[in-house]
Coordinates of N, CA and C in Angstrom, one line a residue:
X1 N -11.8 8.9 13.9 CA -11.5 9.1 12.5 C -9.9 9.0 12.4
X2 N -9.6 8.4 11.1 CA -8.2 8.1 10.9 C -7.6 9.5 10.6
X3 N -6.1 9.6 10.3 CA -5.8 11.1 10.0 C -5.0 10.7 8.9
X4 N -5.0 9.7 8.2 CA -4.1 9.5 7.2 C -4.3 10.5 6.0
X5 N -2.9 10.9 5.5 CA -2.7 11.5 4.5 C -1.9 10.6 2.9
X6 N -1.8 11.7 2.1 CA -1.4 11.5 1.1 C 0.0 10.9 1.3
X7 N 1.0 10.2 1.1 CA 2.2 10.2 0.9 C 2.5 9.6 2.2
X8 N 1.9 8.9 3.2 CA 2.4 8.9 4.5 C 2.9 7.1 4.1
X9 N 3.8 6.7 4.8 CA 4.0 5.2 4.7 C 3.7 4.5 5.7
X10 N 3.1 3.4 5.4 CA 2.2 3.0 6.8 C 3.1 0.9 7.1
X11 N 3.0 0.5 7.6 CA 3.2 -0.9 8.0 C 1.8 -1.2 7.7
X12 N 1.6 -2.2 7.0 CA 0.5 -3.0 6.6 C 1.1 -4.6 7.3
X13 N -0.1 -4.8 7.4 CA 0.2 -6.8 8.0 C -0.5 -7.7 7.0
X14 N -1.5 -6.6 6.6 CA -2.6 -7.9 5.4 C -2.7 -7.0 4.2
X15 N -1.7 -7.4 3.1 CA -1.4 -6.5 2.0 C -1.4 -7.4 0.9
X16 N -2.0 -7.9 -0.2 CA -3.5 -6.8 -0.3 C -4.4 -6.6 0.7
X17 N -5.4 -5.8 0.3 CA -6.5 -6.1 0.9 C -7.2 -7.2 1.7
X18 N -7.8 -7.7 2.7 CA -8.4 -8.4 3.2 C -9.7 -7.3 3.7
X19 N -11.0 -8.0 3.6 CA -12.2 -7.5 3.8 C -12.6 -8.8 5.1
X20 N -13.6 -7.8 6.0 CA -14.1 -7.8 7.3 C -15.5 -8.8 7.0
X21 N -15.9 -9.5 7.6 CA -16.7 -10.5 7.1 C -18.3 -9.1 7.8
X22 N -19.2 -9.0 7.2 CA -20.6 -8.7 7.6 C -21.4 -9.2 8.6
X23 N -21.0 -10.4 9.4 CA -21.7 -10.9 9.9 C -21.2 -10.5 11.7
X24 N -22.1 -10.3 12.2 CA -21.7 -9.3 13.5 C -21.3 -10.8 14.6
X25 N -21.6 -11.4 14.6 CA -21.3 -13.0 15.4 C -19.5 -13.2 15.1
X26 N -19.5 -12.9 13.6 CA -17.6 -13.7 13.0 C -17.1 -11.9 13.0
X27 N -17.3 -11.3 12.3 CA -16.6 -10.1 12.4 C -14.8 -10.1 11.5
X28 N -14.3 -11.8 11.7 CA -12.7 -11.7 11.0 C -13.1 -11.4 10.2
X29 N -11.2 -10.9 9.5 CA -10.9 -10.5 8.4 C -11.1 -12.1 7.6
X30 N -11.0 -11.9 6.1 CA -10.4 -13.0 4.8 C -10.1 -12.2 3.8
X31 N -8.9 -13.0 3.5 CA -8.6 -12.5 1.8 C -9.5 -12.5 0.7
X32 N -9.5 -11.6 0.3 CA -10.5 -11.3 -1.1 C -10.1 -12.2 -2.6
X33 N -8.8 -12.9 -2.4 CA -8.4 -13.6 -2.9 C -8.5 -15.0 -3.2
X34 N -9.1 -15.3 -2.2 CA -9.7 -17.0 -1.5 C -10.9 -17.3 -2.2
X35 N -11.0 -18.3 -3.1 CA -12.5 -19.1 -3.2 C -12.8 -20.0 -2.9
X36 N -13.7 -20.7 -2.4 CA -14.7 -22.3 -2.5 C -14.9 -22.3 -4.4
X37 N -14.2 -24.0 -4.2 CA -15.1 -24.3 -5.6 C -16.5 -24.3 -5.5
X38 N -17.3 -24.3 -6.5 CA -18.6 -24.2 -6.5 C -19.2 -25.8 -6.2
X39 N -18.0 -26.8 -6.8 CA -18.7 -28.0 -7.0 C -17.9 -28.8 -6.2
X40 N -17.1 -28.6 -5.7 CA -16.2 -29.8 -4.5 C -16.0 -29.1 -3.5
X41 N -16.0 -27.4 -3.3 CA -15.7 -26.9 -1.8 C -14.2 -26.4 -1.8
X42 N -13.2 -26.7 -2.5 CA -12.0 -26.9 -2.3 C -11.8 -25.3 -2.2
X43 N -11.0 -24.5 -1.7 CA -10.5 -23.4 -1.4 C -9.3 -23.3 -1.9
X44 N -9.5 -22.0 -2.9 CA -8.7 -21.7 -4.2 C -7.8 -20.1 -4.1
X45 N -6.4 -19.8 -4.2 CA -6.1 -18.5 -4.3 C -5.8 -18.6 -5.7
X46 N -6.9 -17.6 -5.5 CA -7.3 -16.5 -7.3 C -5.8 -15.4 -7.5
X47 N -5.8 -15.0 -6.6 CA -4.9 -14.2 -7.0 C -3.5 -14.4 -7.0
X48 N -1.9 -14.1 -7.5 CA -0.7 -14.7 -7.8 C 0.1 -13.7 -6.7
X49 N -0.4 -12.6 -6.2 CA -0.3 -11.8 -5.5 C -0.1 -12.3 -3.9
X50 N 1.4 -12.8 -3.3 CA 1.1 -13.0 -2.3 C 0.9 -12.1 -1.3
X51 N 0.3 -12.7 -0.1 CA -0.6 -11.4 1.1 C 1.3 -11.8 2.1
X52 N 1.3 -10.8 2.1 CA 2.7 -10.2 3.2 C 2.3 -9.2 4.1
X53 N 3.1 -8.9 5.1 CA 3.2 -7.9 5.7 C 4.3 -7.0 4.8
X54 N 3.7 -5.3 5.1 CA 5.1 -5.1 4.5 C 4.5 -3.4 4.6
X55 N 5.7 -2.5 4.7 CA 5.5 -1.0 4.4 C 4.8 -0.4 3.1
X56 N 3.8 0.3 3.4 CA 3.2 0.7 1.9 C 3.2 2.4 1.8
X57 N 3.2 2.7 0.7 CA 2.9 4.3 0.3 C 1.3 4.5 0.4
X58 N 0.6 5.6 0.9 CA -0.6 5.7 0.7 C -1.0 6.9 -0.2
X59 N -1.7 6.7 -1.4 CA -1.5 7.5 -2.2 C -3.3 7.8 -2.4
X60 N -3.5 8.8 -2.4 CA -4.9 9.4 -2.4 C -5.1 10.4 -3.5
X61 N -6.6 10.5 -3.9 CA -6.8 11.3 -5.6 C -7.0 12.7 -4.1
X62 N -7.4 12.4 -2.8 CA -7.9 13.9 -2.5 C -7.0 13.8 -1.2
X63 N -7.4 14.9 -0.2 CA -6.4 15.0 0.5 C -6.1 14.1 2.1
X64 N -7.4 13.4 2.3 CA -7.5 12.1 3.2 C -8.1 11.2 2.5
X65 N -8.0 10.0 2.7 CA -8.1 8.7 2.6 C -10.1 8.5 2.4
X66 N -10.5 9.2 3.3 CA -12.1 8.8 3.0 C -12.4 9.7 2.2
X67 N -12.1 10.7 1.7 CA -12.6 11.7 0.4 C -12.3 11.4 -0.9
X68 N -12.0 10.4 -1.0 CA -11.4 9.6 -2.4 C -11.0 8.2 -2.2
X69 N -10.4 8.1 -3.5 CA -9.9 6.7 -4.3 C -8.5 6.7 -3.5
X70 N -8.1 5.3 -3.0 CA -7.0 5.5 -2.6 C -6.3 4.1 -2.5
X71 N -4.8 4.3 -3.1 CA -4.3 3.0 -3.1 C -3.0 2.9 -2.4
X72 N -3.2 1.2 -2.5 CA -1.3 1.1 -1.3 C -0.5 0.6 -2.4
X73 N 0.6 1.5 -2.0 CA 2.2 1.0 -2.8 C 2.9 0.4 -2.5
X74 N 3.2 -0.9 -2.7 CA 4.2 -1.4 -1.5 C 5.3 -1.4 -2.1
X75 N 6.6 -1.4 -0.8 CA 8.2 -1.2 -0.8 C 8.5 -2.6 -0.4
X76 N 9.4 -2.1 -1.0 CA 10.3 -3.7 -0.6 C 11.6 -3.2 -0.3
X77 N 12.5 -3.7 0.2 CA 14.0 -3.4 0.3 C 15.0 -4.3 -0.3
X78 N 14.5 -5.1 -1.5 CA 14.7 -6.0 -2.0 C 15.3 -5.6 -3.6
X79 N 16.3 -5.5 -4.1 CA 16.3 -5.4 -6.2 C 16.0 -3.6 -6.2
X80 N 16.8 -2.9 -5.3 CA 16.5 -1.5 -5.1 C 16.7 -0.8 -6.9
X81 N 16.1 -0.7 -7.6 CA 16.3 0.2 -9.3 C 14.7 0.9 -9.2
X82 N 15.0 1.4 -10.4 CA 14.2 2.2 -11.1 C 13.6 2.0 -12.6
X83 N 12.3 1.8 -12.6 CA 12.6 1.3 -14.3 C 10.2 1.8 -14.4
X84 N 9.9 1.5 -15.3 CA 8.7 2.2 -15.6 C 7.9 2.1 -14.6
X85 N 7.9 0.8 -14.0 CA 6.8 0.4 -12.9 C 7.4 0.3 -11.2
X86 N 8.6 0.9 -11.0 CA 9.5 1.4 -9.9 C 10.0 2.3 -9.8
X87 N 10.1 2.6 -8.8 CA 10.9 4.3 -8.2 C 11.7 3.5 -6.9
X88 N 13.0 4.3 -6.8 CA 13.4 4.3 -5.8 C 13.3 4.6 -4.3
X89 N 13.3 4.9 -3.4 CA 13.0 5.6 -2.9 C 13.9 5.8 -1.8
X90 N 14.8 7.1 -1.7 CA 16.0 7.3 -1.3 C 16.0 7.6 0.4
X91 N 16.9 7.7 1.0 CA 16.6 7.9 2.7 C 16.0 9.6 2.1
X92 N 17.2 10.3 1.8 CA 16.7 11.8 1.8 C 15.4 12.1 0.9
X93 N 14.9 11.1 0.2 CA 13.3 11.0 0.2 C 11.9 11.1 0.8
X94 N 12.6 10.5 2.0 CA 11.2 10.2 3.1 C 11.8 11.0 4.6
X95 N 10.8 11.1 5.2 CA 11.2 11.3 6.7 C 10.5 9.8 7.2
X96 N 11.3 9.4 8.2 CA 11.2 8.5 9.0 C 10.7 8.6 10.1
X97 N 9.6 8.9 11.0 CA 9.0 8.8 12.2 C 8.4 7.7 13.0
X98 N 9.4 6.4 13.2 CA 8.8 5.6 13.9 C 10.3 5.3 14.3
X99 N 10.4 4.8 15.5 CA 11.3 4.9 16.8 C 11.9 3.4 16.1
X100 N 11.2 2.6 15.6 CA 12.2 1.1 14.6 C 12.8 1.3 13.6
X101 N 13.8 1.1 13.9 CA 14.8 1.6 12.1 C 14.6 0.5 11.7
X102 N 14.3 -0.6 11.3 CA 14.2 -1.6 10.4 C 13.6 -1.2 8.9
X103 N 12.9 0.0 8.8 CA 12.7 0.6 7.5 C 13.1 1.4 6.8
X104 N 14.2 2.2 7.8 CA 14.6 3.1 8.1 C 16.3 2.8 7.0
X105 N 15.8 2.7 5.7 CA 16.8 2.6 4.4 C 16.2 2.6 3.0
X106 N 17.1 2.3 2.0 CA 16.6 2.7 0.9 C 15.4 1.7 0.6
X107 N 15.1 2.1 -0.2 CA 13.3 0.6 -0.7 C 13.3 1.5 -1.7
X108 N 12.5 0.3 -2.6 CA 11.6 0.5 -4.3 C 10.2 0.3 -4.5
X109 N 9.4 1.9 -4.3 CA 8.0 1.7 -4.6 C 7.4 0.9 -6.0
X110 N 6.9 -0.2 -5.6 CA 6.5 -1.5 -6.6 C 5.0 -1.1 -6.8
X111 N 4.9 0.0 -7.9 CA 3.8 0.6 -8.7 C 3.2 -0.5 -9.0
X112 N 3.1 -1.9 -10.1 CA 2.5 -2.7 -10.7 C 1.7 -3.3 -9.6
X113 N 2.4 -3.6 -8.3 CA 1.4 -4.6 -7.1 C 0.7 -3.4 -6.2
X114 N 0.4 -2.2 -6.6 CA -0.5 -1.1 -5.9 C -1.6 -2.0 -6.0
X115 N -2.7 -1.6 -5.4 CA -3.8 -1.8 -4.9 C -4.7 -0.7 -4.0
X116 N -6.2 -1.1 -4.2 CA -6.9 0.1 -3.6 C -6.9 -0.6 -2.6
X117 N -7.0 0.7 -1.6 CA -6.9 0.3 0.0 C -8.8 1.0 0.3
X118 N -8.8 0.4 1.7 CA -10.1 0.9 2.4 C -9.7 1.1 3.8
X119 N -11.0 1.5 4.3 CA -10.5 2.3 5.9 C -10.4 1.1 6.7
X120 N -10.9 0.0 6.3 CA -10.9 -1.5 7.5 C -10.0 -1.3 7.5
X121 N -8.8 -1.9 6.2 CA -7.4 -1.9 5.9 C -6.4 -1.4 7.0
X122 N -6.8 0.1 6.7 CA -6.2 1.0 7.4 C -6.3 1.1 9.1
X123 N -7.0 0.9 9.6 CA -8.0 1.0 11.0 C -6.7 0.6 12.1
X124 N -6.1 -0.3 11.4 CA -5.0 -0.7 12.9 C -3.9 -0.7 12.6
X125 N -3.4 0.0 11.7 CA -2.0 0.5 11.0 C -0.7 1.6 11.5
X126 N 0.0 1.5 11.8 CA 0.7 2.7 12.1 C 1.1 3.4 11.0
X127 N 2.3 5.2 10.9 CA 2.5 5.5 9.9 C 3.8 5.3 10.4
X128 N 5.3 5.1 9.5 CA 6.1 4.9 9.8 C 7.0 5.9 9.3
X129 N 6.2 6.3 8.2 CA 7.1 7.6 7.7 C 6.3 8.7 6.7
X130 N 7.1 9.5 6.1 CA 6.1 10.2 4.9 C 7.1 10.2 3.7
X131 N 6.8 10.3 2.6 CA 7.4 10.6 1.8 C 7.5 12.2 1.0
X132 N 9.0 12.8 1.5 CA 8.7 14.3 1.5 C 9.1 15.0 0.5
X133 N 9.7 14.0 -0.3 CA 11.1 14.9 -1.5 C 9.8 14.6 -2.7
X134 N 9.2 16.2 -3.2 CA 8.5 16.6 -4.7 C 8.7 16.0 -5.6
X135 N 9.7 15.7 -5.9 CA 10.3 15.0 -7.3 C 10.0 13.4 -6.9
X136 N 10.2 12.9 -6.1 CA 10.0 11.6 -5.9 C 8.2 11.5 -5.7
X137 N 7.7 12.5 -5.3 CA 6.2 12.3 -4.9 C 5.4 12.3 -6.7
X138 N 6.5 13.2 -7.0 CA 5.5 13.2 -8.7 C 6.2 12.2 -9.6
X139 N 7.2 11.1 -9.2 CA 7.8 10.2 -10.2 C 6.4 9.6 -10.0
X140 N 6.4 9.0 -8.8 CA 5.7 7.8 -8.3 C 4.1 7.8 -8.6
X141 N 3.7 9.3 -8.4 CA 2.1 9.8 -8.6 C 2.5 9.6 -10.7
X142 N 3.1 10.0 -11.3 CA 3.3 9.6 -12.9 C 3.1 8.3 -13.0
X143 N 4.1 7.6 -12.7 CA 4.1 6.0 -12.6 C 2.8 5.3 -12.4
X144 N 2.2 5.9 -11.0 CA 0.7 5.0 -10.9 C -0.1 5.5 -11.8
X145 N -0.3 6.6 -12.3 CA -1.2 6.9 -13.2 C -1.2 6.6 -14.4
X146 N 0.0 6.4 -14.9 CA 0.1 6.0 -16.5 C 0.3 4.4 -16.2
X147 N 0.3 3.2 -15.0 CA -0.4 2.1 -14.9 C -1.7 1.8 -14.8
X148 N -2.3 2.6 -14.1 CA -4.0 2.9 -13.8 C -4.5 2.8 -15.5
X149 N -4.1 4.4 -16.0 CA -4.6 4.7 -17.0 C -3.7 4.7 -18.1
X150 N -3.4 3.5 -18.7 CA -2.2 3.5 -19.7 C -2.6 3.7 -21.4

């Protein structure tokens, strides 16, 4: 069992979502994004959302990941502001626990491209840090919720 929590920031490699195929022979992941036309075959991305690797916030209604609804936040270290659908997110913000500093600086949690996560998702992830500072945990918890539920 995973031990992820609320607030932890994890390295994602397939963000969005990618789902595990059912069939016990193939077993890969595919994007949830991908279609076959119905009438030529041709393979189509539905979604404008490109799939990156990239650090995400993990944000949960309860206090682990499988007792609730749970989505990923992803950071960029790219156009660092703050505006309805972003938060900053400052070093004295987070603690840092992973031995790579390549994260290890400011980023802007990108509320609008959250997404619900699942435990596949999660299964082979590291946590790279948490997010510890109150006031940044309730901008960001405001922010997703009045996008969720506007």
């Amino acid at each position: 069992m995973f031990n992820f929590k609320k607030w932890d920031i994890l390295f994602i490699p397939k963000f969005p979502e990618m789902i595990q195929c059912s069939n016990s022979r193939c077993g890969r992941n595919f994007s949830i994004s991908n279609y076959s036309c119905p009438y030529c075959g041709a393979d189509n991305l539905i979604s404008n959302i490109v799939s990156k690797s990239r650090p995400i916030i993990l944000w949960l209604d309860q206090s682990y990941w499988f007792q609730s609804m749970a989505f990923a936040i992803p950071l960029s270290k790219s156009r660092i502001y703050s505006d309805r659908l972003n938060e900053v997110i400052k070093l004295t913000d987070y603690q840092f626990l992973h031995t790579d500093t390549i994260y290890r600086e400011p980023m802007r949690a990108i509320i609008h491209q959250s997404t619900r996560i699942d435990g596949n998702v999660l299964s082979n992830n590291r946590i790279i840090g948490k997010i510890t500072n109150r006031v940044s945990q309730d901008k960001i918890e405001n922010k997703l919720l009045n996008w969720i539920f506007p």
